[in-house]
Coordinates of C-alpha atoms in Angstrom, one line a residue:
M73 CA 33.0 16.4 -44.3
N74 CA 35.0 13.1 -44.4
H75 CA 33.2 10.0 -43.2
P76 CA 34.9 7.0 -41.7
P77 CA 35.2 4.0 -44.0
L78 CA 31.9 2.4 -44.8
Q79 CA 32.6 -0.8 -43.0
T80 CA 33.6 1.0 -39.9
R81 CA 30.3 3.0 -39.9
L82 CA 28.4 -0.3 -40.4
L83 CA 30.0 -1.9 -37.4
E84 CA 29.4 1.3 -35.3
A85 CA 25.7 1.1 -36.2
I86 CA 25.6 -2.6 -35.3
R87 CA 27.2 -1.9 -31.9
K88 CA 25.2 1.3 -31.2
Q89 CA 21.9 -0.3 -32.1
R90 CA 22.8 -3.7 -30.6
L91 CA 21.8 -5.5 -33.7
I92 CA 24.1 -8.6 -33.7
S93 CA 25.7 -10.6 -30.9
P94 CA 29.3 -11.8 -31.3
G95 CA 29.2 -15.4 -32.6
A96 CA 25.6 -15.2 -33.7
T97 CA 24.1 -17.0 -36.7
I98 CA 22.3 -14.6 -39.0
I99 CA 20.3 -15.0 -42.2
L100 CA 21.4 -12.5 -44.9
A101 CA 18.7 -11.8 -47.5
L102 CA 20.6 -11.6 -50.8
S103 CA 18.7 -10.4 -53.8
G104 CA 21.9 -10.0 -55.9
G105 CA 21.4 -6.3 -56.1
A106 CA 23.9 -3.7 -55.1
D107 CA 22.7 -3.2 -51.5
S108 CA 22.6 -6.8 -50.4
C109 CA 25.9 -7.6 -52.1
A110 CA 27.6 -4.7 -50.3
L111 CA 26.2 -5.7 -47.0
L112 CA 27.3 -9.3 -47.5
D113 CA 30.8 -8.3 -48.4
M114 CA 31.2 -5.9 -45.4
L115 CA 30.0 -8.5 -42.9
V116 CA 32.2 -11.2 -44.4
R117 CA 35.3 -9.0 -44.3
Q118 CA 34.8 -7.6 -40.8
K119 CA 37.1 -9.1 -38.1
T120 CA 35.7 -7.4 -35.1
F121 CA 33.4 -10.3 -34.0
P122 CA 32.8 -13.8 -35.4
L123 CA 29.6 -14.5 -37.4
H124 CA 27.9 -17.5 -38.9
I125 CA 26.2 -16.2 -42.1
I126 CA 23.5 -18.1 -44.0
V127 CA 22.8 -16.6 -47.4
A128 CA 19.1 -16.8 -48.4
H129 CA 17.6 -15.9 -51.8
L130 CA 14.0 -15.9 -53.0
N131 CA 13.2 -16.3 -56.7
H132 CA 10.0 -14.3 -57.3
C133 CA 9.6 -15.9 -60.8
L134 CA 8.5 -12.5 -62.1
R135 CA 11.1 -11.9 -64.8
D136 CA 11.6 -15.4 -66.2
A137 CA 15.2 -15.9 -67.3
E138 CA 16.3 -12.8 -65.5
S139 CA 15.0 -14.1 -62.2
D140 CA 16.7 -17.4 -62.7
A141 CA 20.0 -15.6 -63.5
D142 CA 19.7 -13.6 -60.2
E143 CA 19.3 -16.9 -58.3
L144 CA 22.4 -18.4 -60.0
F145 CA 24.4 -15.2 -59.3
A146 CA 23.4 -15.3 -55.6
R147 CA 24.3 -19.0 -55.3
G148 CA 27.6 -18.4 -56.9
L149 CA 28.3 -15.4 -54.6
A150 CA 27.6 -17.6 -51.5
E151 CA 30.0 -20.3 -52.9
R152 CA 32.7 -17.6 -53.5
Y153 CA 32.4 -16.6 -49.8
S154 CA 32.1 -20.3 -48.7
L155 CA 28.8 -19.7 -47.1
P156 CA 25.7 -21.9 -46.8
F157 CA 23.0 -21.0 -49.4
E158 CA 19.2 -21.4 -49.2
S159 CA 16.8 -20.6 -52.0
R160 CA 13.2 -21.0 -52.9
R161 CA 11.0 -20.3 -55.9
V162 CA 7.6 -18.6 -55.5
D163 CA 5.2 -17.6 -58.2
V164 CA 4.5 -14.2 -56.7
R165 CA 2.1 -13.2 -59.6
E166 CA -0.1 -16.2 -58.8
L167 CA 0.2 -15.5 -55.1
A168 CA -1.0 -11.9 -55.7
R169 CA -3.9 -13.1 -57.8
N170 CA -5.1 -15.7 -55.3
G171 CA -4.7 -13.3 -52.4
G172 CA -6.1 -10.2 -53.9
L173 CA -2.8 -8.4 -53.4
N174 CA -0.6 -6.1 -55.6
L175 CA 2.7 -7.6 -56.7
E176 CA 4.8 -5.5 -54.3
D177 CA 2.8 -6.6 -51.3
A178 CA 2.7 -10.2 -52.4
G179 CA 6.4 -10.3 -53.0
R180 CA 7.1 -8.7 -49.6
R181 CA 4.9 -11.3 -47.8
A182 CA 6.5 -14.2 -49.7
R183 CA 10.0 -12.9 -48.9
L184 CA 9.4 -12.4 -45.2
A185 CA 7.7 -15.9 -44.9
F186 CA 10.7 -17.5 -46.6
L187 CA 13.3 -15.7 -44.6
E188 CA 11.6 -16.5 -41.3
K189 CA 11.3 -20.2 -42.2
V190 CA 15.1 -20.3 -43.0
R191 CA 15.8 -18.4 -39.7
Q192 CA 13.8 -21.0 -37.7
E193 CA 15.5 -23.9 -39.5
Y194 CA 19.0 -22.6 -38.6
D195 CA 17.9 -21.3 -35.2
A196 CA 19.4 -18.0 -36.3
E197 CA 19.4 -14.9 -34.1
S198 CA 18.2 -12.5 -36.8
I199 CA 17.6 -11.8 -40.5
A200 CA 19.8 -9.0 -42.0
L201 CA 18.1 -6.8 -44.6
A202 CA 20.0 -4.4 -46.8
H203 CA 17.6 -1.4 -46.5
H204 CA 19.6 1.9 -46.5
A205 CA 19.1 5.6 -46.0
D206 CA 17.6 6.2 -49.5
D207 CA 15.1 3.4 -48.8
Q208 CA 14.2 5.1 -45.6
A209 CA 13.8 8.4 -47.3
E210 CA 11.5 6.8 -49.9
T211 CA 9.4 5.1 -47.2
L212 CA 9.0 8.3 -45.3
L213 CA 8.0 10.3 -48.4
M214 CA 5.5 7.5 -49.5
R215 CA 3.8 7.5 -46.1
L216 CA 3.8 11.3 -46.0
M217 CA 2.0 11.5 -49.3
R218 CA -0.5 8.8 -48.3
G219 CA -1.1 10.4 -44.9
S220 CA 0.4 9.0 -41.8
G221 CA 0.8 9.6 -38.1
L222 CA 4.0 9.7 -36.1
S223 CA 4.4 5.9 -36.1
G224 CA 4.3 5.7 -39.9
L225 CA 6.7 8.7 -40.4
S226 CA 9.1 6.9 -38.1
G227 CA 10.0 4.8 -41.1
M228 CA 11.7 1.5 -40.9
A229 CA 13.2 0.4 -37.6
W230 CA 16.8 -0.7 -37.1
R231 CA 15.2 -3.8 -35.5
C232 CA 11.7 -5.3 -36.0
N233 CA 11.2 -8.6 -34.3
H234 CA 14.0 -10.8 -35.8
R235 CA 14.7 -8.5 -38.7
I236 CA 17.6 -6.1 -38.6
R237 CA 18.7 -3.3 -40.9
P238 CA 22.3 -2.4 -40.3
M239 CA 22.7 0.0 -43.2
L240 CA 19.9 2.6 -42.5
A241 CA 22.5 5.4 -42.0
I242 CA 24.3 4.6 -45.3
T243 CA 23.2 6.1 -48.6
R244 CA 22.9 4.4 -52.0
H245 CA 25.7 6.6 -53.4
E246 CA 28.0 5.4 -50.7
I247 CA 27.1 1.8 -51.4
L248 CA 27.8 2.1 -55.1
D249 CA 31.1 3.8 -54.4
Y250 CA 32.0 0.9 -52.1
L251 CA 31.2 -1.7 -54.7
K252 CA 33.2 0.2 -57.3
N253 CA 36.2 0.6 -55.1
M254 CA 36.1 -3.1 -54.1
R255 CA 35.5 -4.1 -57.7
L256 CA 32.4 -6.2 -56.7
E257 CA 29.8 -7.3 -59.2
Y258 CA 26.1 -7.1 -58.6
R259 CA 22.8 -7.6 -60.5
E260 CA 20.5 -4.8 -61.8
D261 CA 16.8 -5.6 -61.3
S262 CA 15.0 -4.2 -64.4
S263 CA 11.7 -3.9 -62.5
N264 CA 13.4 -1.2 -60.4
Q265 CA 13.2 1.1 -63.4
N266 CA 9.4 0.6 -63.8
C267 CA 7.8 3.9 -62.7
A268 CA 4.4 2.3 -62.5
F269 CA 5.4 1.6 -58.9
L270 CA 5.1 4.6 -56.6
R271 CA 8.4 3.8 -54.9
N272 CA 10.2 3.8 -58.2
R273 CA 8.7 7.2 -59.1
I274 CA 9.9 8.6 -55.8
R275 CA 13.4 7.1 -56.4
H276 CA 13.9 8.2 -60.0
E277 CA 11.8 11.4 -60.1
L278 CA 11.1 13.0 -56.7
L279 CA 14.3 12.3 -54.8
P280 CA 16.6 13.6 -57.6
L281 CA 14.4 16.7 -57.7
L282 CA 14.7 17.2 -54.0
E283 CA 18.5 16.7 -54.2
T284 CA 18.7 19.9 -56.3
Y285 CA 17.4 21.7 -53.2
N286 CA 19.6 19.7 -50.7
P287 CA 22.1 17.1 -51.9
A288 CA 21.9 15.4 -48.5
I289 CA 18.1 15.0 -48.6
S290 CA 18.2 11.2 -48.2
S291 CA 20.5 11.3 -45.2
N292 CA 18.5 14.1 -43.6
L293 CA 15.2 12.3 -44.1
A294 CA 16.7 9.1 -42.7
A295 CA 17.9 11.1 -39.7
T296 CA 14.5 12.7 -39.3
A297 CA 12.9 9.2 -39.4
E298 CA 15.3 8.1 -36.6
L299 CA 14.4 11.1 -34.5
L300 CA 10.7 10.4 -35.0
T301 CA 11.3 6.8 -34.0
G302 CA 12.5 8.0 -30.6
E303 CA 9.5 10.3 -30.1
D304 CA 7.2 7.5 -31.2
D305 CA 8.8 5.1 -28.7
L306 CA 8.2 7.6 -25.9
L307 CA 4.6 8.1 -26.8
S308 CA 4.1 4.3 -27.2
D309 CA 5.3 3.8 -23.7
L310 CA 2.9 6.5 -22.4
T311 CA 0.1 5.0 -24.4
E312 CA 0.7 1.5 -22.8
E313 CA 0.7 3.0 -19.4
K314 CA -2.6 4.9 -20.0
F315 CA -4.1 1.9 -21.8
S316 CA -3.4 -0.5 -18.9
R317 CA -5.0 2.0 -16.5
L318 CA -8.0 3.2 -18.5
A319 CA -9.1 0.3 -20.7
A320 CA -11.5 -2.3 -19.6
R321 CA -10.9 -5.5 -21.6
D322 CA -12.5 -8.9 -22.1
K323 CA -12.5 -11.5 -24.8
G324 CA -13.4 -9.7 -28.0
W325 CA -13.8 -6.1 -26.8
V326 CA -12.1 -3.0 -25.3
S327 CA -14.0 -0.2 -23.6
F328 CA -13.2 3.2 -22.0
Q329 CA -15.1 5.5 -19.7
I330 CA -15.8 8.4 -22.1
K331 CA -15.0 11.1 -19.5
E332 CA -11.6 9.5 -18.8
L333 CA -10.8 9.0 -22.5
L334 CA -11.7 12.6 -23.6
A335 CA -9.7 14.0 -20.6
Q336 CA -6.5 12.8 -22.4
H337 CA -4.5 14.9 -24.8
P338 CA -6.0 14.4 -28.4
A339 CA -2.8 12.7 -29.5
L340 CA -3.2 10.1 -26.7
Q341 CA -6.9 9.7 -27.5
R342 CA -6.0 8.7 -31.0
R343 CA -3.3 6.4 -29.9
L344 CA -5.5 4.7 -27.3
I345 CA -8.1 3.9 -30.0
R346 CA -5.4 2.6 -32.3
R347 CA -4.0 0.5 -29.5
S348 CA -7.5 -1.0 -28.9
V349 CA -8.0 -1.9 -32.5
S350 CA -4.5 -3.4 -32.6
E351 CA -5.3 -5.6 -29.6
L352 CA -8.6 -6.8 -31.1
T353 CA -7.4 -7.5 -34.7
G354 CA -3.6 -7.7 -34.4
S355 CA -3.3 -5.2 -37.3
L356 CA -4.0 -1.6 -38.2
Q357 CA -3.7 -2.1 -42.0
Q358 CA -7.4 -1.4 -42.7
I359 CA -7.7 1.5 -40.2
A360 CA -7.3 5.0 -41.5
Q361 CA -7.3 8.3 -39.6
I362 CA -10.9 8.9 -40.6
H363 CA -11.9 5.8 -38.6
I364 CA -10.1 7.0 -35.5
N365 CA -11.8 10.4 -35.9
Q366 CA -15.2 8.8 -36.3
T367 CA -14.7 6.8 -33.1
L368 CA -13.8 9.9 -31.1
E369 CA -16.7 11.9 -32.6
L370 CA -19.0 9.1 -31.5
A371 CA -17.5 9.3 -28.0
G372 CA -17.9 13.1 -27.9
G373 CA -21.4 13.1 -29.3
S374 CA -24.7 13.6 -27.5
G375 CA -26.4 10.4 -28.5
P376 CA -26.5 8.0 -25.5
N377 CA -26.9 4.9 -27.7
S378 CA -25.3 4.9 -31.1
S379 CA -22.7 2.9 -33.1
I380 CA -20.5 2.8 -36.2
D381 CA -18.9 0.0 -38.1
L382 CA -15.1 -0.1 -38.8
P383 CA -13.1 -2.3 -41.2
G384 CA -12.1 -5.7 -39.9
Q385 CA -15.6 -6.5 -38.6
L386 CA -15.3 -4.1 -35.7
R387 CA -18.2 -2.2 -34.2
V388 CA -17.8 0.8 -32.0
R389 CA -20.7 1.5 -29.6
R390 CA -21.5 4.5 -27.5
E391 CA -23.2 3.1 -24.4
Y392 CA -24.1 6.1 -22.3
D393 CA -20.9 6.9 -20.5
V394 CA -18.8 4.2 -22.1
I395 CA -17.3 3.8 -25.6
K396 CA -16.8 0.2 -26.5
I397 CA -14.9 -1.3 -29.5
D398 CA -16.2 -4.7 -30.2
G399 CA -14.3 -7.3 -32.2
S400 CA -16.4 -10.3 -31.3
N401 CA -17.9 -10.6 -34.8
H402 CA -21.3 -11.2 -33.1
H403 CA -23.2 -8.0 -33.4
H404 CA -26.8 -8.1 -32.3
T405 CA -29.4 -5.7 -33.6
E406 CA -32.6 -4.6 -32.0
T407 CA -34.6 -6.7 -34.5
D408 CA -32.9 -9.9 -33.2
Q409 CA -35.4 -11.9 -31.2
P410 CA -34.2 -14.8 -29.0
P411 CA -36.5 -17.8 -28.6
T412 CA -39.3 -17.9 -26.0
V413 CA -38.6 -20.6 -23.3
I414 CA -41.4 -22.3 -21.4
I415 CA -40.7 -22.9 -17.7
D416 CA -42.8 -25.7 -16.4
G417 CA -41.5 -25.7 -12.8
P418 CA -38.3 -26.0 -10.7
G419 CA -35.4 -27.1 -12.8
C420 CA -32.6 -26.0 -15.1
Y421 CA -33.5 -24.2 -18.5
P422 CA -31.1 -23.1 -21.2
L423 CA -31.9 -19.5 -22.4
W424 CA -30.1 -17.5 -25.1
D425 CA -26.6 -16.2 -25.4
G426 CA -25.3 -18.9 -23.1
M427 CA -27.5 -18.0 -20.1
V428 CA -29.1 -20.7 -18.0
L429 CA -32.1 -20.2 -15.7
E430 CA -32.3 -22.3 -12.5
V431 CA -35.5 -22.4 -10.4
S432 CA -35.6 -24.1 -7.0
L433 CA -38.1 -24.3 -4.1
L434 CA -36.2 -23.2 -1.0
A435 CA -36.5 -21.6 2.4
P436 CA -35.7 -17.9 2.0
P437 CA -32.9 -16.2 3.9
D438 CA -33.5 -13.5 6.5
D439 CA -31.9 -10.7 4.4
I440 CA -33.6 -11.0 1.0
L441 CA -32.5 -7.4 0.0
S442 CA -28.8 -8.6 -0.2
T443 CA -29.7 -11.0 -3.0
P444 CA -27.3 -10.8 -6.0
R445 CA -28.7 -9.0 -9.1
N446 CA -28.8 -12.2 -11.1
C447 CA -31.1 -13.9 -8.5
A448 CA -34.7 -13.3 -7.3
W449 CA -37.0 -14.7 -4.6
L450 CA -40.6 -15.1 -5.8
D451 CA -43.9 -15.9 -3.9
P452 CA -45.1 -19.3 -5.2
A453 CA -48.7 -18.2 -4.7
K454 CA -48.2 -15.2 -6.9
A455 CA -46.1 -16.8 -9.6
A456 CA -48.0 -19.8 -11.0
F457 CA -46.4 -22.0 -13.5
P458 CA -45.9 -22.3 -16.4
W459 CA -43.7 -19.2 -16.9
L460 CA -42.4 -17.8 -20.1
A461 CA -38.9 -16.4 -20.4
R462 CA -38.5 -14.1 -23.4
S463 CA -36.8 -10.9 -24.4
F464 CA -38.2 -7.3 -24.4
R465 CA -41.0 -6.3 -26.7
P466 CA -42.3 -2.7 -27.1
G467 CA -45.1 -2.0 -24.7
D468 CA -43.9 -4.4 -21.9
R469 CA -44.7 -3.0 -18.4
I470 CA -44.0 -4.0 -14.8
R471 CA -45.1 -2.9 -11.3
P472 CA -41.7 -2.4 -9.8
M473 CA -41.3 -3.3 -6.2
G474 CA -40.8 -0.2 -4.0
M475 CA -42.4 2.1 -6.6
Q476 CA -45.9 3.4 -7.2
G477 CA -47.9 2.2 -10.2
S478 CA -46.5 0.5 -13.3
R479 CA -43.7 1.5 -15.6
K480 CA -42.6 0.7 -19.1
V481 CA -39.7 -1.8 -19.1
K482 CA -38.1 0.5 -21.7
E483 CA -37.9 3.2 -18.9
L484 CA -36.1 0.7 -16.7
F485 CA -33.5 0.2 -19.4
I486 CA -33.1 4.0 -19.8
D487 CA -32.8 4.5 -16.0
S488 CA -30.1 1.8 -15.8
K489 CA -28.3 3.2 -18.9
L490 CA -28.6 -0.1 -20.6
P491 CA -27.5 0.2 -24.3
S492 CA -30.2 -0.5 -26.9
W493 CA -28.2 -3.4 -28.4
Q494 CA -28.0 -5.1 -25.0
R495 CA -31.7 -4.8 -24.1
R496 CA -32.6 -7.8 -26.1
R497 CA -30.4 -9.9 -23.9
V498 CA -32.3 -9.2 -20.7
P499 CA -34.6 -12.2 -19.8
L500 CA -38.1 -11.2 -18.8
L501 CA -40.0 -13.8 -16.7
F502 CA -43.8 -13.9 -17.2
S503 CA -46.6 -15.8 -15.5
A504 CA -49.5 -15.6 -17.9
D505 CA -49.4 -11.9 -18.9
N506 CA -47.9 -10.8 -15.6
L507 CA -44.2 -9.7 -15.7
L508 CA -42.6 -11.2 -12.6
W509 CA -39.0 -10.1 -13.0
A510 CA -36.9 -8.1 -15.4
A511 CA -33.7 -10.0 -14.6
G512 CA -31.0 -8.0 -13.1
L513 CA -33.1 -4.8 -13.1
R514 CA -36.4 -5.0 -11.2
L515 CA -38.7 -7.5 -9.4
S516 CA -42.4 -7.0 -9.7
A517 CA -44.4 -6.1 -6.7
D518 CA -47.0 -8.6 -7.9
A519 CA -44.6 -11.5 -7.3
A520 CA -42.7 -10.1 -4.2
L521 CA -42.1 -12.4 -1.3
L522 CA -43.6 -11.2 1.9
P523 CA -41.7 -11.6 5.2
G524 CA -42.3 -14.7 7.3
Q525 CA -43.0 -17.1 4.4
A526 CA -41.6 -20.6 4.8
T527 CA -40.9 -21.4 1.2
A528 CA -40.1 -19.4 -1.9
L529 CA -39.1 -19.9 -5.5
F530 CA -35.4 -19.1 -5.8
T531 CA -34.6 -18.0 -9.4
K532 CA -31.0 -17.6 -10.6
I533 CA -29.7 -16.8 -14.1
K534 CA -26.1 -17.9 -14.8
G535 CA -24.3 -15.9 -17.4
L536 CA -26.4 -12.8 -17.0
P537 CA -24.5 -9.8 -18.4
P538 CA -23.2 -7.2 -15.9
F539 CA -25.8 -4.6 -16.6
D540 CA -25.2 -1.1 -15.3
A541 CA -26.3 -0.9 -11.7
S542 CA -26.9 2.8 -11.4
A543 CA -30.6 2.3 -10.7
P544 CA -31.5 0.7 -7.4
A545 CA -32.8 -2.9 -7.7
R546 CA -35.5 -4.3 -5.4
Y547 CA -35.8 -7.9 -4.7

């Protein structure tokens, strides 16, 4: 099968994928290797639409004189095409050591940071990278071996933010043929022969072996990655729609009603968890499939109150009918004990976790039962000062208004489906040893205000958490 000339195929890909606007300024990442040299030459020679090309080269300082020679070659090539040239030297080995990274990752980060800086300086539309079909095939095989979902197997995108890859449908063999036919020079990076790197082993050992089964393996794998990209885009759109409808969000956490989450297709369940983690941390680098599975197992388990920790200082909590992914980096345990606060009389008193207690002597309203859950009306004759505001302790009991006898406060928590980690937050108001009010949950019959009284102690807690209101409250 005869293919159109390589430059024509490149321009067709640019038009089809809408990668470059006519007249745009682009930053071309030039390593000096075969791929970037071919891309530069094809873009300079094309006459279909005008372009302003800025050549950018990063010297990684990894190969001493060889790295310096690459930089000189790239500079000379830019001068030959009469193009602006930008370069920078970065000690990638030191960067890797200081950041706890491997050389490949450190080099990639340094490269992208440099290219983005140049793009911003020139107010360029995009950064053109010379990744091709063989690179795409290598990426897909690497991710397949390490274990990946559909998003990972989609490979590299034609466009990612400001980065574009116009040569993803072109193979390395075609690039080398182009350079030979055009009699163009390029540099060979000796580190590309080092099979200590997984990508190089795939390039020099695995792909040649696979080509003995199918000579077009690189093109076929690249085409497969493109098909998977389309499928992934469709599922991503569906995930966004489900996420906006099912997820409850606040600063630092995302939660789902377990029944609604588990009613989704398993593939969507996994994507919704990944979407939540991405929202909280901005990255999925530390999250593996085992962490997604653990989260869903927690949601589908029988324990009403349980939790697991995930990488990135995330904690996943099962809170009765809710699964909550918490990225607030402020995880309380049941052993945490907030301070005890003494209430001498009417006034304003800071509590814990940002809550504030306000106590006023007021005339009560006619309809006390409509009082909000963070407020209570108490009988001054039954609630002598000083009060103590403290958190729950095992053995605490209350005589709930509207109920017979006393009950353990822990039973109120269970009735209200209050997660164990959140119980420590509930303020309990005591007069001597008498529990007056479990804030937001129950008022004690011992402190209840009788009808017809002229004055009452109005108690309000600002910042009280929105505890589950499944159990009726009595005020």
